[in-house]
Coordinates of C-alpha atoms and ligand atoms in Angstrom, one line a residue:
M4 CA -95.9 -193.2 -58.5
S5 CA -92.3 -194.1 -58.3
L6 CA -89.6 -191.5 -57.8
C7 CA -88.1 -192.7 -61.1
D8 CA -91.2 -191.3 -62.8
L9 CA -90.0 -187.8 -62.2
N10 CA -89.3 -185.8 -65.3
F11 CA -85.5 -186.2 -65.5
K12 CA -83.1 -184.6 -67.9
N13 CA -79.4 -184.5 -68.2
S14 CA -78.6 -181.3 -69.9
F15 CA -75.1 -180.8 -68.4
V16 CA -74.0 -184.2 -69.6
E17 CA -75.6 -183.9 -72.9
S18 CA -74.4 -180.4 -73.7
L19 CA -70.8 -180.5 -72.5
P20 CA -67.9 -182.9 -73.1
G21 CA -67.1 -185.4 -70.4
K22 CA -65.7 -188.8 -70.0
E23 CA -66.5 -192.2 -68.4
F24 CA -64.9 -192.9 -65.1
L25 CA -64.2 -196.2 -63.4
P26 CA -63.2 -195.7 -59.8
P27 CA -59.6 -196.7 -59.2
E28 CA -58.8 -199.4 -56.7
E29 CA -57.1 -196.9 -54.4
P30 CA -58.1 -193.2 -54.3
R31 CA -55.6 -191.1 -56.3
P32 CA -55.7 -187.7 -57.9
Q33 CA -56.5 -187.7 -61.6
M34 CA -56.4 -184.7 -63.9
T35 CA -59.2 -184.5 -66.4
P36 CA -58.3 -182.0 -69.1
N37 CA -60.8 -180.9 -71.7
V38 CA -63.8 -182.2 -70.0
A39 CA -66.5 -180.5 -67.9
Y40 CA -67.3 -183.6 -65.9
S41 CA -66.7 -187.3 -65.4
R42 CA -69.5 -189.8 -65.6
V43 CA -69.5 -191.8 -62.3
S44 CA -71.8 -194.0 -60.4
P45 CA -72.5 -193.5 -56.7
Q46 CA -70.9 -196.3 -54.6
P47 CA -73.7 -198.3 -52.9
V48 CA -73.9 -198.1 -49.1
K49 CA -74.8 -200.8 -46.6
N50 CA -78.0 -199.7 -44.9
P51 CA -79.5 -196.4 -46.1
Q52 CA -82.1 -195.0 -43.8
L53 CA -84.1 -191.8 -44.4
V54 CA -83.7 -189.6 -41.4
S55 CA -85.4 -186.4 -42.5
W56 CA -87.2 -185.1 -45.5
S57 CA -88.0 -181.5 -46.4
D58 CA -91.6 -181.3 -47.9
A59 CA -90.9 -177.8 -49.1
A60 CA -87.8 -178.8 -51.0
A61 CA -89.7 -181.8 -52.4
E62 CA -92.4 -179.5 -53.8
L63 CA -89.7 -177.9 -56.0
L64 CA -89.5 -181.3 -57.7
G65 CA -93.2 -181.5 -57.9
L66 CA -93.2 -184.2 -55.3
Q67 CA -95.8 -184.6 -52.6
L68 CA -96.2 -186.9 -49.6
G69 CA -97.5 -190.2 -50.9
D70 CA -95.6 -189.9 -54.1
W71 CA -92.7 -191.7 -52.5
T72 CA -92.1 -194.3 -49.9
E73 CA -89.3 -194.0 -47.3
R74 CA -87.7 -197.2 -48.6
E75 CA -87.6 -196.0 -52.2
A76 CA -86.3 -192.5 -51.1
A77 CA -83.6 -194.1 -49.1
Q78 CA -82.5 -196.3 -52.0
I79 CA -82.4 -193.4 -54.5
F80 CA -81.1 -190.7 -52.3
S81 CA -78.2 -192.8 -51.1
G82 CA -77.2 -193.6 -54.7
N83 CA -78.0 -197.3 -54.2
R84 CA -80.5 -197.2 -57.0
I85 CA -80.1 -195.2 -60.2
C86 CA -83.3 -194.5 -62.2
P87 CA -82.9 -195.5 -65.9
S88 CA -83.1 -191.9 -67.1
M89 CA -80.4 -190.5 -64.8
K90 CA -76.9 -190.0 -66.1
P91 CA -74.9 -189.3 -62.9
Y92 CA -71.7 -187.3 -63.0
A93 CA -69.1 -185.4 -61.0
A94 CA -68.3 -181.9 -62.2
R95 CA -64.7 -180.6 -62.8
Y96 CA -63.8 -177.3 -61.3
G97 CA -60.8 -175.6 -59.8
G98 CA -60.5 -172.8 -57.3
H99 CA -58.6 -170.4 -55.1
Q100 CA -58.5 -171.7 -51.6
F101 CA -57.6 -169.1 -48.9
G102 CA -56.3 -166.8 -51.6
H103 CA -54.1 -169.3 -53.4
W104 CA -54.8 -171.1 -56.7
A105 CA -55.3 -174.7 -55.7
G106 CA -55.6 -176.2 -59.2
Q107 CA -58.1 -178.9 -60.1
L108 CA -60.6 -179.7 -57.3
G109 CA -64.0 -180.8 -58.6
D110 CA -66.8 -182.8 -57.0
G111 CA -64.8 -185.0 -54.8
R112 CA -67.8 -186.5 -53.1
A113 CA -70.8 -184.9 -54.7
I114 CA -72.5 -186.7 -57.5
T115 CA -75.3 -185.2 -59.6
L116 CA -78.0 -187.7 -60.4
A117 CA -79.8 -185.7 -63.0
E118 CA -82.0 -182.6 -63.3
V119 CA -85.7 -182.7 -62.6
V120 CA -88.1 -180.5 -64.6
N121 CA -91.0 -179.7 -62.3
P122 CA -94.6 -179.1 -63.4
K123 CA -93.9 -175.4 -63.6
G124 CA -91.1 -176.1 -66.1
E125 CA -88.3 -175.2 -63.7
S126 CA -85.3 -177.3 -63.7
W127 CA -83.6 -178.5 -60.5
E128 CA -80.2 -180.3 -60.3
V129 CA -80.4 -183.2 -57.9
Q130 CA -77.1 -183.9 -56.2
L131 CA -75.9 -186.4 -53.6
K132 CA -73.2 -185.2 -51.2
G133 CA -71.1 -188.0 -49.7
A134 CA -71.9 -190.6 -52.4
G135 CA -68.5 -192.0 -53.0
L136 CA -65.3 -191.7 -55.0
T137 CA -65.0 -189.6 -58.1
P138 CA -61.9 -188.7 -60.1
Y139 CA -61.9 -185.5 -58.0
S140 CA -61.7 -187.2 -54.6
R141 CA -57.9 -186.5 -54.5
G142 CA -56.9 -189.1 -52.0
A143 CA -60.0 -188.6 -49.7
D144 CA -62.9 -191.1 -49.4
G145 CA -65.8 -189.4 -51.2
R146 CA -67.9 -189.7 -48.1
A147 CA -69.4 -187.3 -45.5
V148 CA -70.1 -187.7 -41.8
L149 CA -73.5 -187.3 -40.2
R150 CA -72.6 -184.2 -38.2
S151 CA -71.6 -182.1 -41.3
S152 CA -74.4 -183.5 -43.4
L153 CA -77.0 -182.6 -40.8
R154 CA -75.6 -179.1 -40.6
E155 CA -75.8 -178.7 -44.4
Y156 CA -79.3 -180.1 -44.6
V157 CA -80.8 -178.0 -41.8
C158 CA -79.0 -174.8 -42.7
S159 CA -79.9 -174.9 -46.4
E160 CA -83.6 -175.1 -45.5
A161 CA -83.3 -172.5 -42.7
M162 CA -81.6 -170.0 -45.1
F163 CA -84.4 -170.5 -47.6
Y164 CA -87.0 -169.5 -45.0
L165 CA -84.8 -166.6 -43.8
G166 CA -85.0 -165.3 -47.4
V167 CA -81.3 -165.8 -48.0
P168 CA -80.5 -167.1 -51.5
T169 CA -79.3 -170.7 -51.0
T170 CA -79.1 -174.2 -52.5
R171 CA -81.8 -176.4 -51.0
A172 CA -81.8 -179.8 -49.2
L173 CA -84.3 -182.5 -50.0
C174 CA -83.3 -185.1 -47.5
L175 CA -80.8 -186.6 -45.1
V176 CA -80.0 -190.3 -45.3
T177 CA -77.7 -192.3 -43.0
T178 CA -75.6 -194.9 -44.7
G179 CA -75.2 -197.5 -42.0
E180 CA -71.4 -197.2 -42.6
S181 CA -68.8 -195.4 -40.6
V182 CA -66.4 -192.9 -41.9
V183 CA -63.1 -192.2 -40.3
R184 CA -62.2 -188.5 -39.6
D185 CA -59.5 -186.8 -37.6
M186 CA -61.8 -184.0 -36.6
F187 CA -59.2 -181.8 -35.0
Y188 CA -56.3 -182.8 -37.3
D189 CA -54.4 -183.8 -34.2
G190 CA -53.7 -187.4 -34.9
H191 CA -56.8 -188.9 -33.3
P192 CA -58.9 -190.3 -36.1
Q193 CA -62.2 -191.8 -35.1
A194 CA -65.0 -193.7 -36.8
E195 CA -68.1 -191.6 -37.2
P196 CA -71.5 -192.4 -38.7
G197 CA -71.7 -191.6 -42.4
A198 CA -74.6 -189.8 -44.2
I199 CA -75.6 -188.4 -47.6
T200 CA -77.4 -185.1 -48.1
T201 CA -79.5 -184.6 -51.3
R202 CA -79.2 -181.0 -52.4
L203 CA -81.1 -179.1 -55.0
A204 CA -80.2 -176.0 -57.0
P205 CA -80.9 -174.6 -60.5
S206 CA -77.3 -175.8 -60.9
F207 CA -74.2 -176.3 -58.8
V208 CA -72.0 -174.4 -61.2
R209 CA -69.3 -172.5 -59.4
F210 CA -66.8 -169.7 -60.3
G211 CA -64.3 -172.5 -60.2
H212 CA -65.8 -174.2 -63.3
F213 CA -64.8 -171.2 -65.5
Q214 CA -61.5 -170.7 -63.7
M215 CA -60.4 -174.3 -64.4
C216 CA -61.0 -173.8 -68.2
A217 CA -59.1 -170.5 -68.1
F218 CA -56.2 -172.0 -66.1
L219 CA -55.8 -174.8 -68.6
S220 CA -56.2 -172.4 -71.5
E221 CA -59.2 -174.4 -72.7
L222 CA -60.9 -171.5 -74.4
E223 CA -63.3 -173.6 -76.5
L224 CA -64.5 -175.4 -73.4
L225 CA -64.7 -172.1 -71.5
K226 CA -67.0 -170.7 -74.2
Q227 CA -69.1 -173.8 -74.4
T228 CA -69.6 -173.8 -70.6
V229 CA -70.5 -170.1 -70.6
H230 CA -73.0 -170.6 -73.4
Y231 CA -74.5 -173.7 -71.8
V232 CA -74.9 -171.9 -68.4
M233 CA -76.4 -168.7 -70.1
D234 CA -78.7 -170.7 -72.3
Q235 CA -80.0 -172.8 -69.5
H236 CA -80.2 -170.3 -66.7
F237 CA -79.7 -166.7 -68.0
P238 CA -81.4 -166.6 -71.4
Q239 CA -82.3 -163.0 -70.7
F240 CA -78.7 -162.0 -71.6
R241 CA -78.9 -163.3 -75.2
N242 CA -80.3 -160.8 -77.6
P243 CA -83.0 -161.6 -80.3
E244 CA -80.2 -162.3 -82.8
G245 CA -78.8 -164.9 -80.5
K246 CA -75.7 -162.9 -79.4
Y247 CA -74.5 -163.4 -75.9
D248 CA -74.0 -160.3 -73.7
Y249 CA -71.3 -161.7 -71.5
L250 CA -70.6 -158.4 -69.7
K251 CA -74.3 -157.9 -68.7
W252 CA -74.3 -161.5 -67.5
Y253 CA -71.2 -161.0 -65.4
S254 CA -72.6 -157.8 -63.9
H255 CA -75.7 -159.8 -63.0
V256 CA -73.6 -162.5 -61.2
V257 CA -71.8 -159.6 -59.4
E258 CA -75.1 -158.1 -58.3
S259 CA -76.6 -161.4 -57.1
T260 CA -73.5 -162.2 -55.2
A261 CA -73.6 -158.8 -53.5
Q262 CA -77.2 -159.4 -52.7
M263 CA -76.4 -162.7 -51.1
V264 CA -73.6 -161.3 -48.9
V265 CA -75.9 -158.4 -47.7
H266 CA -78.3 -161.1 -46.6
W267 CA -75.6 -162.9 -44.8
L268 CA -74.7 -159.8 -42.9
R269 CA -78.3 -159.2 -42.1
V270 CA -78.9 -162.6 -40.4
G271 CA -75.4 -162.9 -38.9
F272 CA -74.1 -165.7 -41.1
V273 CA -70.5 -166.5 -41.6
H274 CA -69.9 -168.9 -44.5
G275 CA -66.4 -169.9 -43.2
V276 CA -64.9 -171.1 -46.5
M277 CA -65.5 -168.5 -49.2
N278 CA -63.1 -170.2 -51.7
T279 CA -63.9 -169.5 -55.3
D280 CA -64.9 -173.2 -55.7
N281 CA -67.6 -172.5 -53.1
M282 CA -69.1 -169.5 -54.9
S283 CA -72.2 -170.2 -56.9
I284 CA -72.7 -168.7 -60.3
H285 CA -76.3 -168.1 -59.2
G286 CA -75.4 -166.1 -56.2
L287 CA -76.6 -168.8 -53.9
T288 CA -75.1 -169.8 -50.6
I289 CA -73.4 -173.1 -51.4
D290 CA -71.3 -175.8 -49.7
Y291 CA -72.2 -175.5 -46.0
G292 CA -69.1 -176.5 -44.1
P293 CA -67.6 -174.8 -41.1
F294 CA -70.2 -172.1 -41.2
G295 CA -71.5 -170.3 -38.2
W296 CA -73.8 -167.6 -36.8
L297 CA -72.8 -164.7 -34.7
D298 CA -74.0 -165.3 -31.2
V299 CA -72.0 -162.6 -29.6
Y300 CA -71.7 -159.6 -31.9
D301 CA -68.1 -159.8 -33.1
P302 CA -67.4 -158.8 -36.7
E303 CA -63.9 -160.3 -36.5
W304 CA -65.3 -163.8 -35.7
T305 CA -65.0 -166.9 -37.9
P306 CA -66.1 -170.3 -36.9
N307 CA -63.5 -172.1 -39.1
T308 CA -60.6 -173.3 -37.0
T309 CA -58.4 -173.8 -40.2
D310 CA -58.7 -170.0 -40.7
A311 CA -58.3 -169.0 -37.0
G312 CA -54.9 -167.4 -37.6
Q313 CA -55.5 -165.4 -40.7
R314 CA -59.3 -165.0 -40.3
R315 CA -59.6 -164.4 -44.0
Y316 CA -63.3 -165.4 -44.0
R317 CA -64.4 -163.6 -40.8
F318 CA -67.9 -162.1 -40.7
A319 CA -67.0 -158.5 -41.6
A320 CA -64.5 -159.5 -44.4
Q321 CA -67.2 -161.3 -46.4
P322 CA -68.1 -158.4 -48.7
A323 CA -64.4 -157.8 -49.6
V324 CA -63.8 -161.5 -50.1
A325 CA -66.8 -161.8 -52.4
M326 CA -65.4 -158.9 -54.5
W327 CA -62.0 -160.6 -54.6
N328 CA -63.7 -163.8 -55.8
L329 CA -65.7 -162.0 -58.4
A330 CA -62.5 -160.4 -59.7
Q331 CA -61.1 -164.0 -60.1
L332 CA -64.2 -164.9 -62.0
G333 CA -63.8 -161.8 -64.1
E334 CA -60.2 -162.8 -64.9
A335 CA -61.3 -166.2 -66.0
L336 CA -64.0 -164.8 -68.2
G337 CA -61.6 -162.1 -69.4
P338 CA -61.4 -163.2 -73.0
L339 CA -65.2 -163.0 -73.3
L340 CA -65.7 -159.9 -71.3
G341 CA -63.4 -157.7 -73.3
G342 CA -60.5 -157.4 -71.0
E343 CA -59.5 -156.1 -67.6
A344 CA -60.9 -152.5 -67.9
A345 CA -64.4 -153.8 -68.4
V346 CA -64.2 -156.1 -65.4
H347 CA -62.8 -153.2 -63.3
E348 CA -65.7 -151.0 -64.2
V349 CA -68.2 -153.7 -63.2
L350 CA -66.4 -154.3 -59.9
N351 CA -66.3 -150.5 -59.1
D352 CA -70.1 -150.5 -59.5
Y353 CA -70.2 -153.5 -57.2
Q354 CA -68.5 -151.5 -54.4
H355 CA -71.0 -148.7 -54.8
S356 CA -74.1 -150.8 -55.1
F357 CA -73.0 -153.0 -52.3
R358 CA -72.7 -150.1 -50.0
Q359 CA -76.2 -148.9 -51.0
K360 CA -77.7 -152.3 -50.3
L361 CA -75.9 -152.6 -47.0
L362 CA -77.1 -149.2 -45.8
E363 CA -80.7 -150.0 -46.9
M364 CA -80.5 -153.3 -45.1
M365 CA -79.2 -151.8 -41.9
G366 CA -81.9 -149.2 -42.2
Q367 CA -84.5 -152.0 -42.3
K368 CA -82.9 -153.8 -39.3
L369 CA -83.1 -150.6 -37.3
G370 CA -86.7 -150.0 -38.4
F371 CA -86.3 -147.0 -40.7
A372 CA -89.0 -148.1 -43.0
K373 CA -88.4 -145.4 -45.6
G374 CA -84.6 -145.5 -45.6
L375 CA -81.9 -144.2 -43.4
P376 CA -82.5 -140.7 -41.9
P377 CA -79.8 -138.0 -42.2
G378 CA -77.0 -139.1 -39.8
G379 CA -78.1 -142.7 -40.2
I380 CA -74.6 -143.8 -41.3
E381 CA -73.0 -142.4 -38.1
L382 CA -75.8 -144.2 -36.2
I383 CA -74.8 -147.5 -37.8
E384 CA -71.1 -147.0 -37.2
E385 CA -71.6 -146.0 -33.6
L386 CA -73.8 -149.0 -33.0
D387 CA -71.0 -151.3 -34.3
R388 CA -68.6 -149.7 -31.8
V389 CA -71.1 -149.9 -28.9
L390 CA -72.0 -153.5 -29.5
R391 CA -68.3 -154.5 -29.3
L392 CA -67.8 -153.1 -25.8
T393 CA -69.3 -156.0 -24.0
E394 CA -70.8 -159.4 -25.1
V395 CA -74.2 -158.8 -26.7
D396 CA -76.1 -161.4 -28.6
T397 CA -76.7 -160.2 -32.2
T398 CA -80.0 -161.9 -32.8
L399 CA -81.6 -161.1 -29.4
F400 CA -80.4 -157.5 -29.6
Y401 CA -82.4 -156.6 -32.7
R402 CA -85.5 -158.4 -31.6
K403 CA -85.3 -156.8 -28.1
L404 CA -84.7 -153.5 -29.7
S405 CA -88.0 -153.7 -31.6
E406 CA -89.7 -154.9 -28.4
L407 CA -88.4 -151.8 -26.6
H408 CA -90.1 -149.6 -29.1
L409 CA -93.4 -150.9 -27.8
Q410 CA -92.6 -150.0 -24.2
P411 CA -93.4 -146.6 -22.7
V412 CA -89.7 -145.4 -22.8
K413 CA -88.7 -141.9 -23.7
E414 CA -85.4 -140.3 -24.8
E415 CA -84.7 -139.1 -21.2
D416 CA -84.9 -142.7 -19.9
F417 CA -81.8 -143.8 -21.7
G418 CA -79.5 -142.1 -19.2
H419 CA -80.8 -144.6 -16.7
P420 CA -79.8 -148.2 -17.7
E421 CA -82.3 -149.7 -15.3
R422 CA -85.2 -148.3 -17.4
W423 CA -84.2 -150.2 -20.6
W424 CA -82.3 -153.1 -19.1
G425 CA -85.5 -155.1 -18.3
V426 CA -85.9 -155.6 -22.1
L427 CA -82.6 -155.1 -23.8
G428 CA -80.6 -156.7 -20.9
E429 CA -81.8 -160.1 -22.1
A430 CA -79.4 -159.7 -25.1
Y431 CA -76.4 -159.2 -22.9
Y432 CA -74.2 -162.1 -21.8
A433 CA -73.0 -160.5 -18.6
K434 CA -75.5 -160.0 -15.7
S435 CA -73.9 -156.7 -14.9
P436 CA -71.8 -155.4 -17.8
P437 CA -69.2 -152.7 -17.3
E438 CA -70.7 -149.2 -16.7
P439 CA -69.1 -147.6 -19.7
A440 CA -70.6 -150.2 -22.0
L441 CA -74.1 -149.4 -20.6
E442 CA -73.6 -145.7 -20.8
A443 CA -72.4 -145.9 -24.4
M444 CA -75.5 -148.0 -25.3
G445 CA -77.7 -145.4 -23.5
R446 CA -76.2 -142.6 -25.5
W447 CA -76.7 -144.5 -28.7
L448 CA -80.3 -145.4 -27.8
K449 CA -81.1 -141.8 -27.2
K450 CA -79.9 -140.7 -30.6
Y451 CA -81.6 -143.6 -32.3
W452 CA -84.9 -142.9 -30.5
L453 CA -84.9 -139.3 -31.6
Q454 CA -84.5 -140.3 -35.2
W455 CA -86.8 -143.2 -35.1
G456 CA -89.6 -141.2 -33.4
V457 CA -90.1 -138.7 -36.3
Q458 CA -91.3 -141.4 -38.7
D459 CA -94.9 -141.0 -39.8
E460 CA -96.0 -144.6 -39.5
S461 CA -97.5 -146.2 -36.4
K462 CA -95.1 -147.8 -34.0
E463 CA -96.7 -151.2 -34.5
D464 CA -96.3 -151.0 -38.3
L465 CA -92.7 -150.0 -38.0
V466 CA -92.0 -152.7 -35.5
G467 CA -93.7 -155.3 -37.7
K468 CA -91.4 -154.3 -40.6
M469 CA -88.4 -154.3 -38.4
N470 CA -89.2 -157.8 -37.3
Q471 CA -89.2 -158.9 -40.9
A472 CA -85.5 -157.9 -41.2
N473 CA -84.4 -159.4 -37.9
P474 CA -84.8 -163.1 -37.5
Y475 CA -86.3 -164.5 -34.3
F476 CA -85.0 -168.0 -35.1
I477 CA -81.6 -168.9 -36.5
P478 CA -80.1 -172.4 -36.4
R479 CA -77.3 -171.5 -34.1
N480 CA -74.3 -173.8 -34.0
Y481 CA -75.1 -175.1 -30.5
I482 CA -78.7 -176.0 -31.6
L483 CA -77.4 -177.9 -34.5
Q484 CA -74.9 -179.6 -32.2
Q485 CA -77.7 -180.8 -30.0
C486 CA -79.5 -182.2 -33.0
I487 CA -76.3 -184.1 -33.9
D488 CA -75.7 -185.4 -30.4
E489 CA -79.2 -186.8 -30.3
L490 CA -79.1 -188.2 -33.8
E491 CA -75.9 -190.0 -33.2
K492 CA -77.9 -191.8 -30.5
G493 CA -80.6 -192.5 -33.0
E494 CA -83.1 -189.8 -31.8
T495 CA -84.7 -187.2 -34.0
R496 CA -86.8 -185.2 -31.6
Q497 CA -84.7 -182.0 -31.6
L498 CA -84.0 -182.2 -35.3
N499 CA -87.8 -182.4 -36.0
Q500 CA -88.4 -179.5 -33.7
V501 CA -85.7 -177.4 -35.5
M502 CA -87.1 -178.4 -38.9
R503 CA -90.5 -177.0 -37.8
A504 CA -89.1 -173.9 -36.2
L505 CA -87.0 -172.9 -39.2
Q506 CA -90.1 -172.5 -41.3
S507 CA -91.2 -169.3 -39.5
P508 CA -87.9 -167.7 -38.6
Y509 CA -89.3 -164.1 -38.2
E510 CA -92.2 -165.2 -36.0
E511 CA -92.5 -165.7 -32.3
N512 CA -94.6 -168.8 -31.9
D513 CA -94.7 -172.2 -30.1
M514 CA -92.2 -173.7 -32.5
T515 CA -89.6 -170.9 -32.4
R516 CA -90.0 -169.7 -28.8
P517 CA -87.9 -172.5 -27.2
F518 CA -84.9 -171.6 -29.4
F519 CA -85.0 -167.8 -28.6
A520 CA -82.1 -167.8 -26.2
K521 CA -78.5 -166.8 -26.0
R522 CA -75.9 -169.4 -26.6
P523 CA -75.6 -171.3 -23.3
E524 CA -72.3 -171.1 -21.4
W525 CA -71.5 -174.8 -22.0
A526 CA -71.4 -174.1 -25.7
R527 CA -68.8 -171.4 -25.5
Q528 CA -65.8 -173.6 -26.0
R529 CA -67.4 -176.8 -27.2
A530 CA -66.3 -178.0 -30.7
G531 CA -69.1 -177.7 -33.2
C532 CA -70.6 -174.8 -31.2
S533 CA -68.0 -172.1 -31.4
D534 CA -65.2 -173.7 -33.4
L535 CA -65.7 -175.9 -36.4
S536 CA -63.1 -177.9 -38.2
C537 CA -63.2 -178.4 -42.0
S538 CA -63.1 -182.1 -41.4
S539 CA -66.5 -183.3 -42.7
Ligands
LIG14 P1 -64.8 -178.1 -49.4 O1 -63.8 -177.5 -48.6 O2 -65.8 -179.0 -48.7 O3 -65.5 -177.2 -50.3 O4 -64.0 -179.2 -50.3 C1 -62.9 -178.8 -51.1 C2 -62.6 -179.9 -52.1 O5 -62.3 -181.1 -51.5 C3 -63.8 -180.2 -53.0 O6 -63.3 -180.5 -54.3 C4 -64.4 -181.4 -52.4 O7 -65.2 -182.2 -53.3 C5 -63.2 -182.1 -51.8 N1 -63.6 -183.0 -50.7 C6 -63.9 -182.6 -49.4 N2 -64.1 -183.7 -48.7 C7 -63.9 -184.8 -49.4 C8 -64.0 -186.2 -49.2 N3 -64.3 -186.7 -48.0 N4 -63.8 -187.0 -50.2 C9 -63.5 -186.5 -51.4 N5 -63.4 -185.2 -51.7 C10 -63.6 -184.4 -50.7
LIG15 MG1 -66.7 -177.0 -51.7

């Protein structure tokens, strides 16, 4: 079998208006009114090499080992070879960046090859990121560096196994070409290895697709795009007479976005650039850039150095930002949704349902299998305060807490830190944290223990469920940085280990155990580990 024998279709291109695009000699911004996309061809690269391949993502396309050769995969997933039935394009969209309308953005370096219909009849859009210039490149080069490509590739797959709605990543290809980036925007541009990530999703349609039509008052195109997206992906919101229920569909987008953000909070993920052009209409985590994971529990933290002053996209702000973004989507869809009042009503529901979901999720993290007990909200709020008193590792804390349940500790032990420190202490960054922080934790533990203990399931069962809500493995920034450092020297050992570990993120096993550790001290200030620039 050749990869070109996959069952390709091109529904986006065939259903919506677009235009042909010849790349300009020099990159320059181009406005593309009245089209949903521009037809483009990926720009060939010098020496494409397949670095890593996700078998699980390949399965989504109906592909199995042996259906492809490394050489062919490298040619196709670098854009060097286009199969006859592909109609590649770059999509047009706009967006609010950091709260301000930024106008037309679009796929500046992402090129969709086609959609693949798998044997189950599911359709997956196949997109190359870093494949060259498009009309939306806006003065940039259309390329991506290896470090950011690796981060997107690994994290997409990790999020899937963590149970967080996400776009997927099929493979990572190096281009054999270098890309120049000024990583810290401080006037020191450097050549870095280039790469291309192949990503998969039901579609890569963003809030910004609709916003762009609305901004240009292209009502016909707005409607056409909505109908296309609903027909392809949300047929349940069309009644038997064929009428579209726009408001129900919008509510669904609101719900799935809320669900996604609750998952982010559960696993300690900070997206870093929640601009409306980075919000998927499917409620999937999309566009992995300067994202990060909470090592130390700090709800005010954001990994994105560009956002260091304002911290608009900090961990704890994500629910509110999602709501703001949904309001922008609602405004763009306004003419179809029946006006502002209807949008407001849906968003009010969001606030309520978001809180419910959040409390339910926190209940699961704390091991209350049947929901939060009375006083549970206070317990959550107090834990938030206690965890901020000294540096505690978010991931280790919850796993060590579940481990503590299996120890012979009783309520009266929590007044004596030495009786719980042996287990929970491993989550603390300081060897001997300040007394008040330990006392506060002891008080919290005592209250928590009393409420936990009255549940009528066995300890082991409760701990088992708790461990399903609290990851044992997450691809922390420093772990990804180690993969990058190695890969830049041509080694894939750590990357391969991480790709194995991420497949069982809730399990302690030989693959995951080596990664169950606090962020090491060297990573505290190192770029890529604690701070990430948008330069990618
Ligand atoms: P991001 O912050 O990665 O979501 O990107 C914002 C916008 O800039 C999107 O329209 C991207 O396609 C575009 N963009 C980012 N990097 C590049 C690049 N190297 N070349 C062309 N366009 C880019
Ligand atoms: Mg983006």
